[in-house]
Amino acid sequence: MKLSIRSVVFAAALLLPASVMAQGSERDAVNRVMQKMMRAFEAGDANLVFEVLRKDGVVVGYSTSKGSVVTQTAEEWAKGFPGKPADDEAQRKRSYEIVDVSENAAVVKVMLDYPGWKGLDYLALSKIDGNWMIVSKSWSGQRKP
């Protein structure tokens, strides 16, 4: 019996680094997607956005001005990208935290601190045909005085 328990422990020890490396590899891939998304925000470039965001994705958030939840397709949302950096781009701060990565799904928290807006987004990513893509964006935030 001791031999079989040792065998199981030994096998688990051999497999653990492989699973950790695989998870690290997926995390690195999600990080590359997020770096591209941050560059798209900085450049105001919808074409760059669509390299990592599915056009049929969903963007949802609560609008205080409308008093309701607003839902858009990612394609509709990306129309707000002007094709050039925002005039106040130098004052805008963005950061992100990869919250969780599994085999085919990931969640990323994005913090936005702009001169007139402080927001928080949660992005859901799915691994589709071997590529990580953002499939939904849930936003919240408030205008700064």
PDB file of C-alpha atoms in Angstrom:
ATOM      1  CA  MET A   1       0.000   0.000   0.000  1.00  0.00           C
ATOM      2  CA  LYS A   2       2.830   2.409   0.807  1.00  0.00           C
ATOM      3  CA  LEU A   3       4.254   1.870  -2.651  1.00  0.00           C
ATOM      4  CA  SER A   4       1.019   2.871  -4.382  1.00  0.00           C
ATOM      5  CA  ILE A   5       0.614   6.010  -2.239  1.00  0.00           C
ATOM      6  CA  ARG A   6       4.203   6.990  -3.038  1.00  0.00           C
ATOM      7  CA  SER A   7       3.526   6.385  -6.718  1.00  0.00           C
ATOM      8  CA  VAL A   8       0.475   8.644  -6.652  1.00  0.00           C
ATOM      9  CA  VAL A   9       2.363  11.389  -4.797  1.00  0.00           C
ATOM     10  CA  PHE A  10       5.298  11.089  -7.208  1.00  0.00           C
ATOM     11  CA  ALA A  11       3.011  11.229 -10.254  1.00  0.00           C
ATOM     12  CA  ALA A  12       1.215  14.265  -8.846  1.00  0.00           C
ATOM     13  CA  ALA A  13       4.546  15.984  -8.237  1.00  0.00           C
ATOM     14  CA  LEU A  14       5.515  15.373 -11.853  1.00  0.00           C
ATOM     15  CA  LEU A  15       2.208  16.647 -13.242  1.00  0.00           C
ATOM     16  CA  LEU A  16       1.916  19.750 -11.060  1.00  0.00           C
ATOM     17  CA  PRO A  17       4.681  21.747 -12.786  1.00  0.00           C
ATOM     18  CA  ALA A  18       3.145  20.987 -16.194  1.00  0.00           C
ATOM     19  CA  SER A  19      -0.270  22.296 -15.119  1.00  0.00           C
ATOM     20  CA  VAL A  20       1.282  25.366 -13.500  1.00  0.00           C
ATOM     21  CA  MET A  21       3.294  26.038 -16.665  1.00  0.00           C
ATOM     22  CA  ALA A  22       0.177  25.619 -18.818  1.00  0.00           C
ATOM     23  CA  GLN A  23      -1.742  28.043 -16.611  1.00  0.00           C
ATOM     24  CA  GLY A  24       1.186  30.471 -16.761  1.00  0.00           C
ATOM     25  CA  SER A  25       1.213  30.191 -20.536  1.00  0.00           C
ATOM     26  CA  GLU A  26      -2.521  30.977 -20.712  1.00  0.00           C
ATOM     27  CA  ARG A  27      -2.041  33.888 -18.303  1.00  0.00           C
ATOM     28  CA  ASP A  28       0.734  35.224 -20.556  1.00  0.00           C
ATOM     29  CA  ALA A  29      -1.591  34.974 -23.560  1.00  0.00           C
ATOM     30  CA  VAL A  30      -4.337  36.868 -21.692  1.00  0.00           C
ATOM     31  CA  ASN A  31      -1.756  39.476 -20.691  1.00  0.00           C
ATOM     32  CA  ARG A  32      -0.809  39.981 -24.363  1.00  0.00           C
ATOM     33  CA  VAL A  33      -4.483  40.520 -25.223  1.00  0.00           C
ATOM     34  CA  MET A  34      -4.755  43.113 -22.465  1.00  0.00           C
ATOM     35  CA  GLN A  35      -1.596  44.922 -23.549  1.00  0.00           C
ATOM     36  CA  LYS A  36      -3.087  45.242 -27.025  1.00  0.00           C
ATOM     37  CA  MET A  37      -6.385  46.483 -25.542  1.00  0.00           C
ATOM     38  CA  MET A  38      -4.504  49.131 -23.539  1.00  0.00           C
ATOM     39  CA  ARG A  39      -2.682  50.247 -26.723  1.00  0.00           C
ATOM     40  CA  ALA A  40      -6.056  50.491 -28.485  1.00  0.00           C
ATOM     41  CA  PHE A  41      -7.391  52.741 -25.700  1.00  0.00           C
ATOM     42  CA  GLU A  42      -4.259  54.914 -25.877  1.00  0.00           C
ATOM     43  CA  ALA A  43      -4.410  55.232 -29.662  1.00  0.00           C
ATOM     44  CA  GLY A  44      -8.199  55.522 -29.887  1.00  0.00           C
ATOM     45  CA  ASP A  45      -7.965  52.783 -32.526  1.00  0.00           C
ATOM     46  CA  ALA A  46     -11.075  50.634 -33.104  1.00  0.00           C
ATOM     47  CA  ASN A  47      -9.211  48.435 -35.607  1.00  0.00           C
ATOM     48  CA  LEU A  48      -6.729  47.501 -32.889  1.00  0.00           C
ATOM     49  CA  VAL A  49      -9.632  46.879 -30.494  1.00  0.00           C
ATOM     50  CA  PHE A  50     -11.151  44.332 -32.861  1.00  0.00           C
ATOM     51  CA  GLU A  51      -7.942  42.317 -32.887  1.00  0.00           C
ATOM     52  CA  VAL A  52      -8.829  41.309 -29.303  1.00  0.00           C
ATOM     53  CA  LEU A  53     -12.548  42.127 -28.925  1.00  0.00           C
ATOM     54  CA  ARG A  54     -15.248  40.205 -30.763  1.00  0.00           C
ATOM     55  CA  LYS A  55     -17.549  42.479 -32.758  1.00  0.00           C
ATOM     56  CA  ASP A  56     -20.505  40.416 -31.545  1.00  0.00           C
ATOM     57  CA  GLY A  57     -19.387  40.831 -27.942  1.00  0.00           C
ATOM     58  CA  VAL A  58     -21.505  42.685 -25.394  1.00  0.00           C
ATOM     59  CA  VAL A  59     -20.840  45.898 -23.467  1.00  0.00           C
ATOM     60  CA  VAL A  60     -23.106  46.553 -20.495  1.00  0.00           C
ATOM     61  CA  GLY A  61     -23.225  49.107 -17.695  1.00  0.00           C
ATOM     62  CA  TYR A  62     -25.520  51.302 -15.648  1.00  0.00           C
ATOM     63  CA  SER A  63     -25.992  54.833 -16.990  1.00  0.00           C
ATOM     64  CA  THR A  64     -26.891  57.329 -14.274  1.00  0.00           C
ATOM     65  CA  SER A  65     -27.926  59.881 -16.906  1.00  0.00           C
ATOM     66  CA  LYS A  66     -30.420  57.415 -18.419  1.00  0.00           C
ATOM     67  CA  GLY A  67     -31.301  55.788 -15.101  1.00  0.00           C
ATOM     68  CA  SER A  68     -31.040  52.330 -16.603  1.00  0.00           C
ATOM     69  CA  VAL A  69     -28.725  49.573 -17.707  1.00  0.00           C
ATOM     70  CA  VAL A  70     -27.321  50.231 -21.169  1.00  0.00           C
ATOM     71  CA  THR A  71     -26.389  47.352 -23.446  1.00  0.00           C
ATOM     72  CA  GLN A  72     -24.473  47.644 -26.716  1.00  0.00           C
ATOM     73  CA  THR A  73     -22.706  45.325 -29.074  1.00  0.00           C
ATOM     74  CA  ALA A  74     -18.954  45.679 -28.996  1.00  0.00           C
ATOM     75  CA  GLU A  75     -19.170  47.016 -32.538  1.00  0.00           C
ATOM     76  CA  GLU A  76     -21.517  49.827 -31.413  1.00  0.00           C
ATOM     77  CA  TRP A  77     -19.304  50.611 -28.408  1.00  0.00           C
ATOM     78  CA  ALA A  78     -16.149  50.808 -30.537  1.00  0.00           C
ATOM     79  CA  LYS A  79     -17.682  53.606 -32.627  1.00  0.00           C
ATOM     80  CA  GLY A  80     -16.584  55.828 -29.728  1.00  0.00           C
ATOM     81  CA  PHE A  81     -12.926  55.310 -30.683  1.00  0.00           C
ATOM     82  CA  PRO A  82     -12.000  58.426 -32.691  1.00  0.00           C
ATOM     83  CA  GLY A  83      -9.030  56.936 -34.580  1.00  0.00           C
ATOM     84  CA  LYS A  84      -6.545  59.100 -32.693  1.00  0.00           C
ATOM     85  CA  PRO A  85      -5.432  59.561 -29.075  1.00  0.00           C
ATOM     86  CA  ALA A  86      -7.734  61.634 -26.866  1.00  0.00           C
ATOM     87  CA  ASP A  87      -6.671  65.245 -26.361  1.00  0.00           C
ATOM     88  CA  ASP A  88      -6.137  64.532 -22.651  1.00  0.00           C
ATOM     89  CA  GLU A  89      -4.433  61.136 -23.207  1.00  0.00           C
ATOM     90  CA  ALA A  90      -1.332  62.194 -21.252  1.00  0.00           C
ATOM     91  CA  GLN A  91      -3.494  62.633 -18.132  1.00  0.00           C
ATOM     92  CA  ARG A  92      -5.373  59.330 -18.491  1.00  0.00           C
ATOM     93  CA  LYS A  93      -4.311  56.428 -16.310  1.00  0.00           C
ATOM     94  CA  ARG A  94      -5.207  52.821 -16.974  1.00  0.00           C
ATOM     95  CA  SER A  95      -4.211  49.595 -15.308  1.00  0.00           C
ATOM     96  CA  TYR A  96      -5.492  46.056 -15.206  1.00  0.00           C
ATOM     97  CA  GLU A  97      -5.393  42.987 -13.036  1.00  0.00           C
ATOM     98  CA  ILE A  98      -5.877  39.482 -14.361  1.00  0.00           C
ATOM     99  CA  VAL A  99      -8.335  38.104 -11.817  1.00  0.00           C
ATOM    100  CA  ASP A 100      -8.642  34.516 -13.017  1.00  0.00           C
ATOM    101  CA  VAL A 101      -7.570  32.316 -15.921  1.00  0.00           C
ATOM    102  CA  SER A 102      -8.818  28.811 -16.572  1.00  0.00           C
ATOM    103  CA  GLU A 103      -8.419  26.597 -19.599  1.00  0.00           C
ATOM    104  CA  ASN A 104     -10.932  28.485 -21.767  1.00  0.00           C
ATOM    105  CA  ALA A 105     -12.111  31.504 -19.764  1.00  0.00           C
ATOM    106  CA  ALA A 106     -10.554  34.494 -18.037  1.00  0.00           C
ATOM    107  CA  VAL A 107     -11.664  37.607 -16.149  1.00  0.00           C
ATOM    108  CA  VAL A 108      -9.734  40.867 -16.085  1.00  0.00           C
ATOM    109  CA  LYS A 109     -10.401  43.948 -13.941  1.00  0.00           C
ATOM    110  CA  VAL A 110      -9.573  47.267 -15.647  1.00  0.00           C
ATOM    111  CA  MET A 111      -9.163  50.465 -13.636  1.00  0.00           C
ATOM    112  CA  LEU A 112      -9.648  53.769 -15.484  1.00  0.00           C
ATOM    113  CA  ASP A 113      -8.741  57.156 -14.060  1.00  0.00           C
ATOM    114  CA  TYR A 114      -9.361  59.920 -16.577  1.00  0.00           C
ATOM    115  CA  PRO A 115      -9.548  63.669 -15.952  1.00  0.00           C
ATOM    116  CA  GLY A 116     -13.366  63.577 -16.146  1.00  0.00           C
ATOM    117  CA  TRP A 117     -14.107  59.926 -15.333  1.00  0.00           C
ATOM    118  CA  LYS A 118     -13.187  57.257 -12.828  1.00  0.00           C
ATOM    119  CA  GLY A 119     -14.295  53.808 -13.880  1.00  0.00           C
ATOM    120  CA  LEU A 120     -13.978  50.113 -13.369  1.00  0.00           C
ATOM    121  CA  ASP A 121     -14.505  47.497 -16.075  1.00  0.00           C
ATOM    122  CA  TYR A 122     -14.628  43.737 -15.880  1.00  0.00           C
ATOM    123  CA  LEU A 123     -13.711  41.977 -19.098  1.00  0.00           C
ATOM    124  CA  ALA A 124     -14.644  38.367 -19.785  1.00  0.00           C
ATOM    125  CA  LEU A 125     -12.377  36.546 -22.203  1.00  0.00           C
ATOM    126  CA  SER A 126     -12.943  33.226 -23.917  1.00  0.00           C
ATOM    127  CA  LYS A 127     -10.482  31.069 -25.765  1.00  0.00           C
ATOM    128  CA  ILE A 128     -12.073  30.698 -29.199  1.00  0.00           C
ATOM    129  CA  ASP A 129     -10.415  28.599 -31.897  1.00  0.00           C
ATOM    130  CA  GLY A 130      -7.195  28.732 -29.893  1.00  0.00           C
ATOM    131  CA  ASN A 131      -7.201  32.538 -29.492  1.00  0.00           C
ATOM    132  CA  TRP A 132      -8.109  34.565 -26.422  1.00  0.00           C
ATOM    133  CA  MET A 133     -10.800  37.139 -27.224  1.00  0.00           C
ATOM    134  CA  ILE A 134     -12.720  39.618 -25.109  1.00  0.00           C
ATOM    135  CA  VAL A 135     -16.394  38.631 -25.342  1.00  0.00           C
ATOM    136  CA  SER A 136     -17.948  41.019 -22.832  1.00  0.00           C
ATOM    137  CA  LYS A 137     -17.244  44.242 -20.982  1.00  0.00           C
ATOM    138  CA  SER A 138     -19.154  45.258 -17.877  1.00  0.00           C
ATOM    139  CA  TRP A 139     -18.467  48.854 -16.914  1.00  0.00           C
ATOM    140  CA  SER A 140     -19.203  51.109 -13.991  1.00  0.00           C
ATOM    141  CA  GLY A 141     -17.975  54.535 -13.070  1.00  0.00           C
ATOM    142  CA  GLN A 142     -18.784  58.112 -12.363  1.00  0.00           C
ATOM    143  CA  ARG A 143     -17.976  61.497 -13.745  1.00  0.00           C
ATOM    144  CA  LYS A 144     -15.506  63.574 -11.798  1.00  0.00           C
ATOM    145  CA  PRO A 145     -16.467  67.103 -10.755  1.00  0.00           C
TER     146      PRO A 145
END
